[in-house]
Short mmCIF file of C-alpha atoms in Angstrom, two decimals:
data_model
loop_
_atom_site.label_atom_id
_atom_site.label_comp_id
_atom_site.label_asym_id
_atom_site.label_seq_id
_atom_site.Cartn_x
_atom_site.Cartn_y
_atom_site.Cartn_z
CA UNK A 665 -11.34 -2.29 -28.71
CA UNK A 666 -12.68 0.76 -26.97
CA UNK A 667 -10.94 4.02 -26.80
CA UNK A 668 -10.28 3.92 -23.15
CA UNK A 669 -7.72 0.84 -23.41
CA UNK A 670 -5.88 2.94 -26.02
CA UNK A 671 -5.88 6.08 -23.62
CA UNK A 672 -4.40 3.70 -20.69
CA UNK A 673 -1.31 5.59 -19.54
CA UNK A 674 -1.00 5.32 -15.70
CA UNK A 675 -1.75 2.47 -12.43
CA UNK A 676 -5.16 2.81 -11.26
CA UNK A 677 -8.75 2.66 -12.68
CA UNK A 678 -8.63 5.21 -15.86
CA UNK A 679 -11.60 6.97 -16.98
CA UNK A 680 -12.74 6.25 -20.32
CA UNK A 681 -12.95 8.31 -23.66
CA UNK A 682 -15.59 10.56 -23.41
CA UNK A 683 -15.77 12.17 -20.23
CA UNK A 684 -14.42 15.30 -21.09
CA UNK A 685 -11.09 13.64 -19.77
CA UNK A 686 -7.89 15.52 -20.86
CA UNK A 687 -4.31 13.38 -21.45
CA UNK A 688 -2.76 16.49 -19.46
CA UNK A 689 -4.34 14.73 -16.60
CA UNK A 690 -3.01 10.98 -17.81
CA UNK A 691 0.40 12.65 -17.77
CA UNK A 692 -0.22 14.40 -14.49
CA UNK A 693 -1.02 10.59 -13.12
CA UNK A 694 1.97 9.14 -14.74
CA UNK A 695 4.11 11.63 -12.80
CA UNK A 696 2.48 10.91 -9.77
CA UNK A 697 2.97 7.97 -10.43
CA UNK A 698 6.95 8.54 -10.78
CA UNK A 699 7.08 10.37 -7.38
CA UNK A 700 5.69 7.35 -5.51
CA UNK A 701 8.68 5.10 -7.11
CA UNK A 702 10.91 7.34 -5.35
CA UNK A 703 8.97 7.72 -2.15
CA UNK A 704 9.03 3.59 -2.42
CA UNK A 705 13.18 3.88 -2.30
CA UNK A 706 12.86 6.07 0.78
CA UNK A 707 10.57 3.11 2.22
CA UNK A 708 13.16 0.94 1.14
CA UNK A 709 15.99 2.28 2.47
CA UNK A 710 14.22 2.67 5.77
CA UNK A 711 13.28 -1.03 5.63
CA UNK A 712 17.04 -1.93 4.93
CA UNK A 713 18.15 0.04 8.09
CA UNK A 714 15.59 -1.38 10.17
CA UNK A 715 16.75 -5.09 8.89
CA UNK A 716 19.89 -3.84 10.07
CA UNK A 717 18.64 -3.10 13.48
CA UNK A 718 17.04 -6.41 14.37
CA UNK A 719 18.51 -7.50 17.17
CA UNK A 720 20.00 -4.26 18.52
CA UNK A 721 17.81 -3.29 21.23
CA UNK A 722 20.83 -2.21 23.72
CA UNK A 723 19.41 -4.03 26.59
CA UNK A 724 16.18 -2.28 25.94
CA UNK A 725 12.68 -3.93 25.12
CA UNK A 726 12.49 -5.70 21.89
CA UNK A 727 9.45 -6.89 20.03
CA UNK A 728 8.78 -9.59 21.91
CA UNK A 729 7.84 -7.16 24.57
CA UNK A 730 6.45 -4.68 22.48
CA UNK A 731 4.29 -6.04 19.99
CA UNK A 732 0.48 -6.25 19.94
CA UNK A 733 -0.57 -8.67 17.35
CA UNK A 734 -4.24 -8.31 17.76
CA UNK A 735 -3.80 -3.95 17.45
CA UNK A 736 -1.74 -4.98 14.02
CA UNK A 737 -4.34 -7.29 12.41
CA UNK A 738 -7.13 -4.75 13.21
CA UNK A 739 -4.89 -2.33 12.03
CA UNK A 740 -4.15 -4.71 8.82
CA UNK A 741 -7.84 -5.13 8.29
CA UNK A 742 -8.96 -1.56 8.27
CA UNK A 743 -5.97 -0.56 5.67
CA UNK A 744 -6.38 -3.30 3.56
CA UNK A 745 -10.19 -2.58 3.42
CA UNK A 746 -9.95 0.79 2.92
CA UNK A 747 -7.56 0.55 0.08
CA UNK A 748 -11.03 -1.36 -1.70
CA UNK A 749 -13.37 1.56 -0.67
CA UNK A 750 -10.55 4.17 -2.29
CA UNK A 751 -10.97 1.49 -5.41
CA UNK A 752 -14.90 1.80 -5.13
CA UNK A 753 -14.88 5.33 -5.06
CA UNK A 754 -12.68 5.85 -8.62
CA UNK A 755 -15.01 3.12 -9.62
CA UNK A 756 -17.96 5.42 -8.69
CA UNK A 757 -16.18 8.35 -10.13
CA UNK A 758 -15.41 6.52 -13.79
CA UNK A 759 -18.99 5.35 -13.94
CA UNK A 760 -21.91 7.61 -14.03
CA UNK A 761 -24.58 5.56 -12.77
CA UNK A 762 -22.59 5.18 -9.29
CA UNK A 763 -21.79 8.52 -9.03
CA UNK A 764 -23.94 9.20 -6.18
CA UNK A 765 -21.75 6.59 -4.56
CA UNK A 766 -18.34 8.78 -4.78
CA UNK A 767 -18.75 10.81 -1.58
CA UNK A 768 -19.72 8.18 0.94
CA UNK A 769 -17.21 5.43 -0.58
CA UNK A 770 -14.79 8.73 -0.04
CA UNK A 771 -16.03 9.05 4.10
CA UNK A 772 -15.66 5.40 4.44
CA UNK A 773 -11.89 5.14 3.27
CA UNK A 774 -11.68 8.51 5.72
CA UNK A 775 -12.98 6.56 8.97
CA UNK A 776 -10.97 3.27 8.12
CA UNK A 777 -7.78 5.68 8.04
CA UNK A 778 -8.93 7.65 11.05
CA UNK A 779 -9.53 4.15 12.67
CA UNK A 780 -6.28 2.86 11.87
CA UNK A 781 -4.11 5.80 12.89
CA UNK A 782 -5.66 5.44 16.32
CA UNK A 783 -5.04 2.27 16.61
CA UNK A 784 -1.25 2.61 15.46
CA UNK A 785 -0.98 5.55 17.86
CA UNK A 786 -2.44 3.94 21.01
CA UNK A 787 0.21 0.97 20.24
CA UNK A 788 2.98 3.53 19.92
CA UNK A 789 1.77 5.13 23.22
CA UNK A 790 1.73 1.39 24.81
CA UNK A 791 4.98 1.34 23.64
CA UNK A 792 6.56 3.84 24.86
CA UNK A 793 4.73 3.18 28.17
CA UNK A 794 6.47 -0.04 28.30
CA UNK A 795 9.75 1.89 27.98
CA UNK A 796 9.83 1.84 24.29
CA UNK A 797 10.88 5.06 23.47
CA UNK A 798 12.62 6.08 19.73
CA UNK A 799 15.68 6.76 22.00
CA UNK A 800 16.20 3.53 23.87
CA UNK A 801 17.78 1.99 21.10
CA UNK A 802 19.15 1.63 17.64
CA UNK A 803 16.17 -1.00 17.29
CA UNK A 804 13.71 1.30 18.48
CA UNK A 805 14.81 4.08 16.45
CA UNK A 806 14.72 2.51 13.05
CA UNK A 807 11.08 1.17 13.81
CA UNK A 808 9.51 4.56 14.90
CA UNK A 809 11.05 5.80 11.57
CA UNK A 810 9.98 3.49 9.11
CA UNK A 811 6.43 2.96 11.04
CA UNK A 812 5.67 6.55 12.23
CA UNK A 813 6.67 7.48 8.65
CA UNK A 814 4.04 5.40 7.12
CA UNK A 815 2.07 6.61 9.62
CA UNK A 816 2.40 10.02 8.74
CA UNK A 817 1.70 9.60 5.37
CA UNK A 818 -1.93 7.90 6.25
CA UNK A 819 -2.48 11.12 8.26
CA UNK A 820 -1.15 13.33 5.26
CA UNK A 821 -3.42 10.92 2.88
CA UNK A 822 -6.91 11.79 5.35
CA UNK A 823 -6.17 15.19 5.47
CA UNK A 824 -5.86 15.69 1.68
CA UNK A 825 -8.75 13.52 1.37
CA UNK A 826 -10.88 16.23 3.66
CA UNK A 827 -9.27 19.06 1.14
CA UNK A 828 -11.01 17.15 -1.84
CA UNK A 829 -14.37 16.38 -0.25
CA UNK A 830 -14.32 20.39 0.55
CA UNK A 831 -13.89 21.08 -2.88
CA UNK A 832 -16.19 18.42 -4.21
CA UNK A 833 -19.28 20.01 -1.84
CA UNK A 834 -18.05 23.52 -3.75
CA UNK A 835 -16.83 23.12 -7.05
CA UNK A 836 -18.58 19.50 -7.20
CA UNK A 837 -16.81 16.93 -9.49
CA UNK A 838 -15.46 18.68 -12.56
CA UNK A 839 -12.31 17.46 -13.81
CA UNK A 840 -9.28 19.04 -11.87
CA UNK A 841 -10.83 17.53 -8.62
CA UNK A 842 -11.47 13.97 -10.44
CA UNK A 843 -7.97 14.24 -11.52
CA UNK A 844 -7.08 14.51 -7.78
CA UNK A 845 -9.12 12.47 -6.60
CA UNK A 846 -7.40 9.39 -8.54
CA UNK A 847 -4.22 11.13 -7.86
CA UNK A 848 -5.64 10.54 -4.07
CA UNK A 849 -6.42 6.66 -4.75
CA UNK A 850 -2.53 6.19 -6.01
CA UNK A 851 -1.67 7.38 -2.70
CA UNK A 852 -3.40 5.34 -1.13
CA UNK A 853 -3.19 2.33 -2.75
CA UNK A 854 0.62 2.53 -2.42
CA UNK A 855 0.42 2.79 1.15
CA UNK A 856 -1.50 -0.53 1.31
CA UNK A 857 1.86 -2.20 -0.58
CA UNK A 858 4.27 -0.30 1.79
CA UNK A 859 1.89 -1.84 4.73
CA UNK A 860 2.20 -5.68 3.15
CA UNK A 861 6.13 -4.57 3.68
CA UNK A 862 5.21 -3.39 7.59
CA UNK A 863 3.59 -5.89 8.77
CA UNK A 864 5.45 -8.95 7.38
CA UNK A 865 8.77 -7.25 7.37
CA UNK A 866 9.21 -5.29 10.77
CA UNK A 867 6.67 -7.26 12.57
CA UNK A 868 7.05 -10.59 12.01
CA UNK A 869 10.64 -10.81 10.54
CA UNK A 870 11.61 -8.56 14.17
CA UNK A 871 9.38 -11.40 16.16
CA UNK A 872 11.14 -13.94 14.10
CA UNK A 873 14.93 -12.71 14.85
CA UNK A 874 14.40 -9.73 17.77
CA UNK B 770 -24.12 -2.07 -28.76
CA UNK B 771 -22.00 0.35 -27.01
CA UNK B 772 -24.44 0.99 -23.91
CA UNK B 773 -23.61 -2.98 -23.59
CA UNK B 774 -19.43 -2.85 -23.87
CA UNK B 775 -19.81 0.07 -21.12
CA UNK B 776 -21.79 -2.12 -18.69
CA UNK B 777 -19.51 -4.94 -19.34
CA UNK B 778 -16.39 -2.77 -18.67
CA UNK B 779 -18.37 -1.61 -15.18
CA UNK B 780 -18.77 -4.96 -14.48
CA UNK B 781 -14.91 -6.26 -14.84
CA UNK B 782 -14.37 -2.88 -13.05
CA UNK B 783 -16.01 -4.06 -10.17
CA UNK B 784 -15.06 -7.63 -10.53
CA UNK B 785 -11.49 -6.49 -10.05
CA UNK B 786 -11.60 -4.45 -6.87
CA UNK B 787 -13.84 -7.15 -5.02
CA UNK B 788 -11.63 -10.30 -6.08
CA UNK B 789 -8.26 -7.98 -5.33
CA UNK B 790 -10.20 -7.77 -2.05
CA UNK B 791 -11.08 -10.83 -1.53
CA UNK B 792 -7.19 -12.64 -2.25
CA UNK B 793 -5.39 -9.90 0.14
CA UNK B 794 -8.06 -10.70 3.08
CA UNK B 795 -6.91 -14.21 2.28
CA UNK B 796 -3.11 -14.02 2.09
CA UNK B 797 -3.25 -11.24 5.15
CA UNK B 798 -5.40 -13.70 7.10
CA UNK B 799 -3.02 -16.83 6.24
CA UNK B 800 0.28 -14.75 7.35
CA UNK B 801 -1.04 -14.12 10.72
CA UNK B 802 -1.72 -17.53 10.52
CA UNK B 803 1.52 -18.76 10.49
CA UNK B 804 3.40 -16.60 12.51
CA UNK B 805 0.85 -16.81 15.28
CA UNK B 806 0.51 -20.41 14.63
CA UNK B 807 4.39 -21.24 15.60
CA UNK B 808 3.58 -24.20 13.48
CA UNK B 809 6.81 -23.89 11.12
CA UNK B 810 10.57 -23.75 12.24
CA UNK B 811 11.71 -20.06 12.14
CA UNK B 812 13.68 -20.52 8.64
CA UNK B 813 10.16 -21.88 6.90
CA UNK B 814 8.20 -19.43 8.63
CA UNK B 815 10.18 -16.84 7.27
CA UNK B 816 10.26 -17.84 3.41
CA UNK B 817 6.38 -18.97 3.79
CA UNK B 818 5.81 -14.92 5.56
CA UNK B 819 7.86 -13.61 2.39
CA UNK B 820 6.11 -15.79 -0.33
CA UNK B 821 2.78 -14.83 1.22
CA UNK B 822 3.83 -11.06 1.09
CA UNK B 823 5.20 -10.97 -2.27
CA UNK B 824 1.59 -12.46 -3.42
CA UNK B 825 0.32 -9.99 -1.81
CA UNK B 826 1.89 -7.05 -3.25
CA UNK B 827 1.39 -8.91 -6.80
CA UNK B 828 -2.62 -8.99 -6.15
CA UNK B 829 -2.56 -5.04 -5.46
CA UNK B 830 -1.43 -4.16 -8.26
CA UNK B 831 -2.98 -6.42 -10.48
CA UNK B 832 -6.31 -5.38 -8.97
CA UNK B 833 -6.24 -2.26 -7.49
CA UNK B 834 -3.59 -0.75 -9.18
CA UNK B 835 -4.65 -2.32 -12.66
CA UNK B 836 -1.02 -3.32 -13.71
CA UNK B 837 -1.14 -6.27 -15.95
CA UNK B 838 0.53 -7.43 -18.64
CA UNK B 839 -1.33 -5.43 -21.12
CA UNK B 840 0.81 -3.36 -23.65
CA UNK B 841 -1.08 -0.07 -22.30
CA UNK B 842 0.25 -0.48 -18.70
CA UNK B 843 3.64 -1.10 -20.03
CA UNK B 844 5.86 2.09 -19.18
CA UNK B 845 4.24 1.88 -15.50
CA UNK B 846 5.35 -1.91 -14.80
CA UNK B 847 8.99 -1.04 -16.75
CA UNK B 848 8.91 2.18 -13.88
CA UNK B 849 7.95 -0.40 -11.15
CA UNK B 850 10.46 -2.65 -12.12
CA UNK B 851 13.05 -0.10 -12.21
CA UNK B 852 12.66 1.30 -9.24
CA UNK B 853 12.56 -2.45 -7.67
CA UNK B 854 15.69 -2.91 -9.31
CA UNK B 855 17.15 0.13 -7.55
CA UNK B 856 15.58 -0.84 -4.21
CA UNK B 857 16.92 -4.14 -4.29
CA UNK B 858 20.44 -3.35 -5.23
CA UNK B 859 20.24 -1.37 -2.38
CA UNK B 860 18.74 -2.92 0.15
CA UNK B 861 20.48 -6.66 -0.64
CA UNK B 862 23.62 -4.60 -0.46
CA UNK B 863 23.12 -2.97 2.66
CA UNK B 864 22.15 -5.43 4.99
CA UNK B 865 24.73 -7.84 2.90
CA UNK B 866 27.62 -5.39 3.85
CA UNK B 867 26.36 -4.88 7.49
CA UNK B 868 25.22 -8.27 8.59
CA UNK B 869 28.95 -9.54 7.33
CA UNK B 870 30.95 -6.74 9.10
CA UNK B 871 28.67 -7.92 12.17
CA UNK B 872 29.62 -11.34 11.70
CA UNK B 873 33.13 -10.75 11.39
CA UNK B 874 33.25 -8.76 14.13
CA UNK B 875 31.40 -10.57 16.32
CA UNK B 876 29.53 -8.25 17.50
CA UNK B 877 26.22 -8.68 20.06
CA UNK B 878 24.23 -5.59 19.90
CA UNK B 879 21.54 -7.10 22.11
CA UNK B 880 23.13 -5.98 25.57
#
C-alpha cells in the first residue's frame, strides 16, 4: 500500500506522497468539496421548480417549439469531453513525466467551454427570437434559471481557469496554484453531473410532458 | 520496485479517465437515442431517460471524480449521500405537494 491511498481525503485525482503536497491543501479540497454539496441543493431546488413548471407555458411557446436537439447534443458532447481533458490535465499535474501536458490539456477544456457557452447562448438567443423570453411564462422562467445558471457557472469556471493559466505562466506550478488547479477540476467535473441533470431532466422530461 | 508501483498507478490513472469517457459518450449517445427515437411509449421513455442518467452520474464519479467504495473516499460519498438525501426530501416533496394541489384543483396552466 502506497502512501498516497492513505493520504486520500477528497473526490478527484489526489497527488501522491512526495510532492511536497501539504494535507492543508487535502482539507482545503474537502471543503471545496462541501461547498459544491450545497451549490448541488441550489441545483436541486431549481430543478424541483422547473418540474413544477412543466406544462405552464401561459399560452406561450413550450419546448416543443423551442428546443434544438442537435445545439444540445453538440452542446452535450463538448461538456462531457471537456470534463475528460480537466481529468487529463490533474492527471498531467499528479504525474511528472506529463507535466508538459498540463497547460494545453488546460486550453483544450478552455475552448470546449468557450464552444459550449456559444452554443447555449445562440439557442437562448433563438429562443427568445421565437418569442421565448424569461418573462412569457412561469415555464420559461424556471428554465432560463436553472439553465442560464449552469450556464453562468461554465462562464465563471473559464474565467477562473484564464486566472490560473496567468499565474501558472508567472509563478509556474508550485503548490498553491496545483491546489487550485484541482480545486478548478472539482468545479468542473460537478458541472458535467449537474449537465446529466439538464439535459435529461429539463430537456427531455419538458419534451416528454411540455 | 517503486519506479514500477508509480507507473502502474499512472497507468490506472489514465485507465480511469478514458473508460469514464468512454461509458458517458455511451449512455449520452443512447439517451438521445431514445428520446429522438420515439421508439418507447412516453412512461418507458421516461424511466429508460432516468435509468440512463442515473448511470451516468454513477460513472462520473466513479471515474472522474474517483469515488469508490474504498475506505479512503469514505467521508466524501457519506457527504454525497447526505446532501442527496437532503435534495431528495426536497425535491420529492415539492413537486409531490404541488403536482397534488394541481390535481385537486384542476388546474390547466397551459392557456
Amino acid at each position: 500500500m502506497d502512501n498516497g491511498t492513505k493520504l486520500k481525503r477528497h473526490p478527484g485525482l489526489n497527488l501522491i506522497h512526495g510532492h511536497g503536497y501539504e494535507a492543508k491543501n487535502e482539507t482545503a479540497l474537502f471543503g471545496f468539496w462541501v461547498f459544491m454539496m450545497s451549490d448541488l441543493i441550489l441545483f436541486g431546488l431549481l430543478f424541483a421548480v422547473y418540474i413544477t413548471m412543466i406544462g405552464v407555458t401561459a399560452g406561450g411557446p413550450g419546448p416543443k417549439e423551442l428546443f434544438d436537439f442537435t445545439s444540445l447534443g453538440i452542446q452535450t458532447a463538448l461538456l462531457l469531453t471537456s470534463s475528460m481533458t480537466i481529468g487529463m490535465a490533474t492527471f498531467a499535474l499528479k504525474h511528472p513525466r506529463c507535466h508538459w501536458q498540463l497547460v494545453p490539456w488546460l486550453l483544450v477544456t478552455l475552448a470546449l467551454g468557450g464552444g459550449f457557452l456559444y452554443f447555449e447562448v445562440t439557442d437562448f438567443m433563438n429562443m427568445a427570437a421565437a418569442g421565448g423570453v424569461p418573462s412569457r411564462s412561469g415555464y420559461l422562467s424556471a428554465f432560463y434559471a436553472l439553465v442560464g445558471l449552469h450556464g453562468f457557472h461554465v462562464a465563471a469556471g473559464s474565467v477562473w481557469m484564464i486566472v490560473l493559466l496567468i499565474q501558472l505562466a508567472v509563478f509556474g506550478s508550485v503548490n498553491i496554484v496545483k491546489s487550485r488547479l484541482l480545486r478548478l477540476a472539482l468545479l468542473w467535473h460537478f458541472l458535467d453531473v449537474i449537465w446529466i441533470g439538464i439535459f435529461n431532466i429539463v430537456f427531455f422530461y419538458g419534451w416528454l410532458y411540455g | 520496485m517503486d519506479k514500477l508501483d508509480k507507473h502502474e498507478k499512472q497507468d490506472s490513472d489514465l485507465r480511469s479517465y478514458l473508460w469514464g469517457f468512454v461509458f458517458s459518450v455511451v449512455l449520452s449517445a443512447a439517451a438521445f437515442f431514445v428520446i429522438l427515437g420515439e421508439s418507447f411509449g412516453r412512461e418507458t421513455t421516461m424511466v429508460v431517460l432516468g435509468c440512463l442518467g442515473m448511470l451516468q452520474v454513477f460513472v462520473q464519479l466513479r471515474y472522474f471524480l474517483h469515488i469508490d467504495g474504498r475506505r479512503e473516499s469514505q467521508e466524501d460519498l457519506y457527504l454525497i449521500l447526505f446532501s442527496v438525501l437532503v435534495l431528495l426530501i426536497m425535491v420529492i416533496g415539492t413537486v409531490w405537494v404541488l403536482g397534488d394541489l394541481a390535481g385537486r384543483m384542476g388546474m390547466d396552466m397551459s392557456r
